[in-house]
Amino acid sequence: MVQKKEKRTGKRPAVPLPLVAVFVLAVLLPSTVLSFLALRAADREAVYVERSLEAALLAEVNLAANRISALLDALASDLKMEAAAIPLESGSMRSWSREVPAAAFPFLLKDGILTIPEGQGSPAEHEVFRSSFGGFLRGDAQIPVYDHLAGVYRKEMGAFSSREVSPTLLDTGEYGADVASVLPSPPALLEEPSPEKDAPAAPAPAPSFWPGLTQTLGKKASRPAVPDGIAMQQMQSIMTSDPAVREEVFQKAEEEGFALLQRNVAPQAGSVSGTDREERSRTVAKGKTFAELRMESSGGLLPRRTDRGLDLIYWLNRGNGDAAGFFLDTEAIRDMIAGAVPDLLTEVRVLAVLDDRGEPLVRPEIPALPDWRRPFVAREISPLLPGWEAGSWLVDPEFVSSRARFAVLAVWILTAVLFVVILAGGVSVIRMLSAEIRTARQKATFAASVSHELKTPLTSIRLFAEMLLSGRTRSEEKKNEYLRTMVSEAERLSRLVDNVLTFSGKGNGGQKLAMEPLDLAELAAGTADQLQPHLAGNGFSLSFMGQKRLPVTGDREALRQVLMNLLSNGEKYSGDRREITVECRAENGMAVIDILDRGIGVDPRHSEKIFQEFFREDDSLAAPKGGAGLGLSIARDIARRHGGDVLYAPRDGGGSIFSLLLPFDGTGENFRG
């Protein structure tokens, strides 16, 4: 029990301020900054998730588009061989048999006369062919010829050497292969070289939009030109990476008479939430006559968009102004393209090819069809199929946002958990350090406190012994009083030494207990009788009541020390009402010894702290009540090593109740009193 005071002297804060400052600067502040950065990164998680999904789906879309381009290349190669074998006599064309399924019927242009063999194709197909391509092949009309913007200007790019382009554009990674890999497929027209095309041409000046290439052609004339395919890919890379250059290219194309087309779809990846991203097509068209086309190429696939859809022919220059070719079966081509596309449906996306009217070639079997105009990612397939798109649609439109929300939530939770763990760990470390500092401080004053406690009874014993030895006290009553005082102080000194020895042995697991059966009530009565003369001499009334027999198993001397400490505690902190009562009872299979006093009591805030080592509300040497703060701590430790405990409770009417609880031994386990 501790003394209750109105004011505490020498009170120290529970947590030293230097430790708090170190924790804040070394742990809490960096953790807060890192948590803030992590949460900022979490806010960007939605963009990261969308970009990752966009890259993955775009790779699939590119694969589908490249397969279709390869299919068209193979088709053109087969048609070239077929067209070369078409007889130049119109009469012999009737015996032609179709080897390529996509070819509906052949045609022959000889001496300006367009011939379609009878019995080849249906009358409806003949009518479509004549209306779309008849006047154009005879030289009477122009039709739009489609090409990619990069294909239009690849000749200008080819005028520059690859050595000049690479350091400024490609090697830096600004327009590298990663960008080029996702661009529309190359050349608009699958064409054969012609003498006119292969003839050396005067170097064309670089277009004004070309960044970083300002040297004159004269400085590069001795270097090899970039091949068309590489030049076109480089041009595509630049247009993809630089919006300003792309806009200049569109303006230049429009100024030079090219018709700019609009895409049929508005890809949503990278667009502002809830809005359509309108994009112009990178396929452009320019009206040309058949004669102009033959000056540029010796043959290839030639598409034409009409109200009916897409019409497609293959033509081949046969020399002497003659040409031959095929009108293609659009439905057969659609079936071929549909068969070349990878799996249409997965758990995440729908992959589809849209024709020039924005309709899918194959409709997936899902409950709710997506908005075909709004794919997640899409790309134009080829100028050979103007207006056709390969795209990917999300099965769940909320997939990106839900994944982003989950990722953000996970980052928030992880950050919060880490922050709490760091904070809790820091607080625990500070509390442990504070406790160690407090204990070290208490141990530093322990020697002084013990010396003070030892000195007081020794001084009294020496004083009264000298008085008796001098013979100045002749009264027997006085001699007996002095002797009783000396015995009392010697017992006090003995208890203090026992407590110090017991405390010293706790670090090594405590002193060994000599366990034996004993009667706790008898031990309590004997201890009270032992202290009765001392307490009576100090004006205390000691009463003993309760159960006569409480069988337990324990160490007699250790338990006597517990009772001595509790009785001494009641004596030390009693006020004017000097009453101590010892009660023995049985409760719930436990033997209980209650020591009741009418002392100053215990502050409720300290009802558990009083059992801590060295704890004293006023631990100064000038405190009104001395002590080392070990008595109650040792009492509880001994009791708990016996399987019991020492508890505190306030007493009605003032004072305290300290209870020693021990379990009954085997002979008294059913004892109820």
PDB file of N, CA and C in Angstrom, residues 118-162:
ATOM      1  N   GLU A 118     -19.156 -15.280-119.933  1.00  0.00           N
ATOM      2  CA  GLU A 118     -20.502 -15.753-119.633  1.00  0.00           C
ATOM      3  C   GLU A 118     -20.432 -17.028-118.797  1.00  0.00           C
ATOM      4  N   GLY A 119     -21.390 -17.182-117.940  1.00  0.00           N
ATOM      5  CA  GLY A 119     -21.447 -18.369-117.098  1.00  0.00           C
ATOM      6  C   GLY A 119     -20.570 -18.294-115.866  1.00  0.00           C
ATOM      7  N   GLN A 120     -19.812 -17.200-115.729  1.00  0.00           N
ATOM      8  CA  GLN A 120     -18.967 -17.012-114.553  1.00  0.00           C
ATOM      9  C   GLN A 120     -19.612 -15.943-113.674  1.00  0.00           C
ATOM     10  N   GLY A 121     -19.989 -16.312-112.443  1.00  0.00           N
ATOM     11  CA  GLY A 121     -20.630 -15.362-111.557  1.00  0.00           C
ATOM     12  C   GLY A 121     -22.094 -15.178-111.897  1.00  0.00           C
ATOM     13  N   SER A 122     -22.811 -14.518-111.001  1.00  0.00           N
ATOM     14  CA  SER A 122     -24.241 -14.275-111.193  1.00  0.00           C
ATOM     15  C   SER A 122     -24.448 -12.930-111.862  1.00  0.00           C
ATOM     16  N   PRO A 123     -25.625 -12.725-112.515  1.00  0.00           N
ATOM     17  CA  PRO A 123     -25.914 -11.409-113.110  1.00  0.00           C
ATOM     18  C   PRO A 123     -25.848 -10.284-112.088  1.00  0.00           C
ATOM     19  N   ALA A 124     -26.277 -10.556-110.843  1.00  0.00           N
ATOM     20  CA  ALA A 124     -26.221  -9.518-109.813  1.00  0.00           C
ATOM     21  C   ALA A 124     -24.776  -9.133-109.515  1.00  0.00           C
ATOM     22  N   GLU A 125     -23.894 -10.117-109.478  1.00  0.00           N
ATOM     23  CA  GLU A 125     -22.491  -9.819-109.227  1.00  0.00           C
ATOM     24  C   GLU A 125     -21.887  -9.053-110.398  1.00  0.00           C
ATOM     25  N   HIS A 126     -22.304  -9.399-111.629  1.00  0.00           N
ATOM     26  CA  HIS A 126     -21.814  -8.644-112.795  1.00  0.00           C
ATOM     27  C   HIS A 126     -22.226  -7.188-112.710  1.00  0.00           C
ATOM     28  N   GLU A 127     -23.463  -6.966-112.298  1.00  0.00           N
ATOM     29  CA  GLU A 127     -23.969  -5.593-112.204  1.00  0.00           C
ATOM     30  C   GLU A 127     -23.196  -4.804-111.156  1.00  0.00           C
ATOM     31  N   VAL A 128     -22.931  -5.432-110.014  1.00  0.00           N
ATOM     32  CA  VAL A 128     -22.164  -4.754-108.961  1.00  0.00           C
ATOM     33  C   VAL A 128     -20.763  -4.426-109.462  1.00  0.00           C
ATOM     34  N   PHE A 129     -20.126  -5.358-110.154  1.00  0.00           N
ATOM     35  CA  PHE A 129     -18.783  -5.138-110.658  1.00  0.00           C
ATOM     36  C   PHE A 129     -18.760  -3.979-111.647  1.00  0.00           C
ATOM     37  N   ARG A 130     -19.704  -3.961-112.599  1.00  0.00           N
ATOM     38  CA  ARG A 130     -19.712  -2.905-113.619  1.00  0.00           C
ATOM     39  C   ARG A 130     -19.987  -1.542-112.999  1.00  0.00           C
ATOM     40  N   SER A 131     -20.913  -1.501-112.010  1.00  0.00           N
ATOM     41  CA  SER A 131     -21.233  -0.200-111.418  1.00  0.00           C
ATOM     42  C   SER A 131     -20.080   0.325-110.567  1.00  0.00           C
ATOM     43  N   SER A 132     -19.331  -0.566-109.925  1.00  0.00           N
ATOM     44  CA  SER A 132     -18.253  -0.115-109.047  1.00  0.00           C
ATOM     45  C   SER A 132     -16.946   0.127-109.793  1.00  0.00           C
ATOM     46  N   PHE A 133     -16.608  -0.759-110.752  1.00  0.00           N
ATOM     47  CA  PHE A 133     -15.283  -0.694-111.348  1.00  0.00           C
ATOM     48  C   PHE A 133     -15.287  -0.590-112.877  1.00  0.00           C
ATOM     49  N   GLY A 134     -16.467  -0.713-113.515  1.00  0.00           N
ATOM     50  CA  GLY A 134     -16.488  -0.730-114.978  1.00  0.00           C
ATOM     51  C   GLY A 134     -15.917   0.531-115.576  1.00  0.00           C
ATOM     52  N   GLY A 135     -16.460   1.687-115.223  1.00  0.00           N
ATOM     53  CA  GLY A 135     -15.967   2.944-115.777  1.00  0.00           C
ATOM     54  C   GLY A 135     -14.527   3.208-115.401  1.00  0.00           C
ATOM     55  N   PHE A 136     -14.141   2.845-114.201  1.00  0.00           N
ATOM     56  CA  PHE A 136     -12.764   3.057-113.752  1.00  0.00           C
ATOM     57  C   PHE A 136     -11.784   2.241-114.590  1.00  0.00           C
ATOM     58  N   LEU A 137     -12.086   0.949-114.835  1.00  0.00           N
ATOM     59  CA  LEU A 137     -11.162   0.103-115.597  1.00  0.00           C
ATOM     60  C   LEU A 137     -11.079   0.528-117.055  1.00  0.00           C
ATOM     61  N   ARG A 138     -12.193   1.036-117.593  1.00  0.00           N
ATOM     62  CA  ARG A 138     -12.157   1.491-118.996  1.00  0.00           C
ATOM     63  C   ARG A 138     -11.489   2.844-119.132  1.00  0.00           C
ATOM     64  N   GLY A 139     -11.190   3.528-117.997  1.00  0.00           N
ATOM     65  CA  GLY A 139     -10.549   4.834-118.037  1.00  0.00           C
ATOM     66  C   GLY A 139     -11.521   5.977-118.114  1.00  0.00           C
ATOM     67  N   ASP A 140     -12.807   5.711-117.869  1.00  0.00           N
ATOM     68  CA  ASP A 140     -13.807   6.766-117.973  1.00  0.00           C
ATOM     69  C   ASP A 140     -14.046   7.498-116.652  1.00  0.00           C
ATOM     70  N   ALA A 141     -13.545   7.000-115.526  1.00  0.00           N
ATOM     71  CA  ALA A 141     -13.868   7.601-114.228  1.00  0.00           C
ATOM     72  C   ALA A 141     -12.740   7.344-113.243  1.00  0.00           C
ATOM     73  N   GLN A 142     -12.802   8.106-112.171  1.00  0.00           N
ATOM     74  CA  GLN A 142     -11.880   7.907-111.055  1.00  0.00           C
ATOM     75  C   GLN A 142     -12.612   7.189-109.914  1.00  0.00           C
ATOM     76  N   ILE A 143     -11.839   6.510-109.078  1.00  0.00           N
ATOM     77  CA  ILE A 143     -12.395   5.987-107.823  1.00  0.00           C
ATOM     78  C   ILE A 143     -11.414   6.338-106.701  1.00  0.00           C
ATOM     79  N   PRO A 144     -11.887   6.412-105.475  1.00  0.00           N
ATOM     80  CA  PRO A 144     -10.961   6.685-104.355  1.00  0.00           C
ATOM     81  C   PRO A 144     -10.003   5.510-104.168  1.00  0.00           C
ATOM     82  N   VAL A 145      -8.736   5.833-104.131  1.00  0.00           N
ATOM     83  CA  VAL A 145      -7.707   4.834-103.850  1.00  0.00           C
ATOM     84  C   VAL A 145      -7.208   5.095-102.430  1.00  0.00           C
ATOM     85  N   TYR A 146      -7.259   4.060-101.599  1.00  0.00           N
ATOM     86  CA  TYR A 146      -6.975   4.212-100.171  1.00  0.00           C
ATOM     87  C   TYR A 146      -5.517   3.896 -99.871  1.00  0.00           C
ATOM     88  N   ASP A 147      -4.980   4.614 -98.928  1.00  0.00           N
ATOM     89  CA  ASP A 147      -3.613   4.363 -98.482  1.00  0.00           C
ATOM     90  C   ASP A 147      -3.478   4.878 -97.046  1.00  0.00           C
ATOM     91  N   HIS A 148      -2.478   4.352 -96.345  1.00  0.00           N
ATOM     92  CA  HIS A 148      -2.167   4.849 -95.006  1.00  0.00           C
ATOM     93  C   HIS A 148      -1.343   6.123 -95.145  1.00  0.00           C
ATOM     94  N   LEU A 149      -1.532   7.052 -94.223  1.00  0.00           N
ATOM     95  CA  LEU A 149      -0.779   8.301 -94.285  1.00  0.00           C
ATOM     96  C   LEU A 149       0.721   8.040 -94.309  1.00  0.00           C
ATOM     97  N   ALA A 150       1.158   7.077 -93.492  1.00  0.00           N
ATOM     98  CA  ALA A 150       2.584   6.758 -93.491  1.00  0.00           C
ATOM     99  C   ALA A 150       3.020   6.198 -94.831  1.00  0.00           C
ATOM    100  N   GLY A 151       2.104   5.491 -95.521  1.00  0.00           N
ATOM    101  CA  GLY A 151       2.426   4.976 -96.841  1.00  0.00           C
ATOM    102  C   GLY A 151       2.512   6.096 -97.866  1.00  0.00           C
ATOM    103  N   VAL A 152       1.670   7.109 -97.696  1.00  0.00           N
ATOM    104  CA  VAL A 152       1.688   8.238 -98.629  1.00  0.00           C
ATOM    105  C   VAL A 152       3.034   8.939 -98.584  1.00  0.00           C
ATOM    106  N   TYR A 153       3.575   9.102 -97.367  1.00  0.00           N
ATOM    107  CA  TYR A 153       4.795   9.894 -97.217  1.00  0.00           C
ATOM    108  C   TYR A 153       6.039   9.043 -96.994  1.00  0.00           C
ATOM    109  N   ARG A 154       5.942   7.754 -97.242  1.00  0.00           N
ATOM    110  CA  ARG A 154       7.117   6.925 -97.018  1.00  0.00           C
ATOM    111  C   ARG A 154       8.224   7.225 -98.021  1.00  0.00           C
ATOM    112  N   LYS A 155       7.852   7.736 -99.214  1.00  0.00           N
ATOM    113  CA  LYS A 155       8.894   8.080-100.192  1.00  0.00           C
ATOM    114  C   LYS A 155       9.736   9.233 -99.675  1.00  0.00           C
ATOM    115  N   GLU A 156       9.071  10.215 -99.038  1.00  0.00           N
ATOM    116  CA  GLU A 156       9.847  11.311 -98.461  1.00  0.00           C
ATOM    117  C   GLU A 156      10.774  10.795 -97.372  1.00  0.00           C
ATOM    118  N   MET A 157      10.256   9.849 -96.578  1.00  0.00           N
ATOM    119  CA  MET A 157      11.084   9.274 -95.526  1.00  0.00           C
ATOM    120  C   MET A 157      12.233   8.485 -96.137  1.00  0.00           C
ATOM    121  N   GLY A 158      11.968   7.785 -97.225  1.00  0.00           N
ATOM    122  CA  GLY A 158      13.000   6.979 -97.854  1.00  0.00           C
ATOM    123  C   GLY A 158      14.132   7.796 -98.410  1.00  0.00           C
ATOM    124  N   ALA A 159      13.938   9.107 -98.604  1.00  0.00           N
ATOM    125  CA  ALA A 159      15.000   9.963 -99.123  1.00  0.00           C
ATOM    126  C   ALA A 159      16.092  10.192 -98.093  1.00  0.00           C
ATOM    127  N   PHE A 160      15.815   9.881 -96.828  1.00  0.00           N
ATOM    128  CA  PHE A 160      16.789  10.088 -95.768  1.00  0.00           C
ATOM    129  C   PHE A 160      17.422   8.761 -95.392  1.00  0.00           C
ATOM    130  N   SER A 161      18.662   8.795 -95.010  1.00  0.00           N
ATOM    131  CA  SER A 161      19.361   7.561 -94.644  1.00  0.00           C
ATOM    132  C   SER A 161      18.953   7.121 -93.258  1.00  0.00           C
ATOM    133  N   SER A 162      19.019   5.811 -93.045  1.00  0.00           N
ATOM    134  CA  SER A 162      18.681   5.276 -91.729  1.00  0.00           C
ATOM    135  C   SER A 162      19.675   5.759 -90.688  1.00  0.00           C
TER     136      SER A 162
END
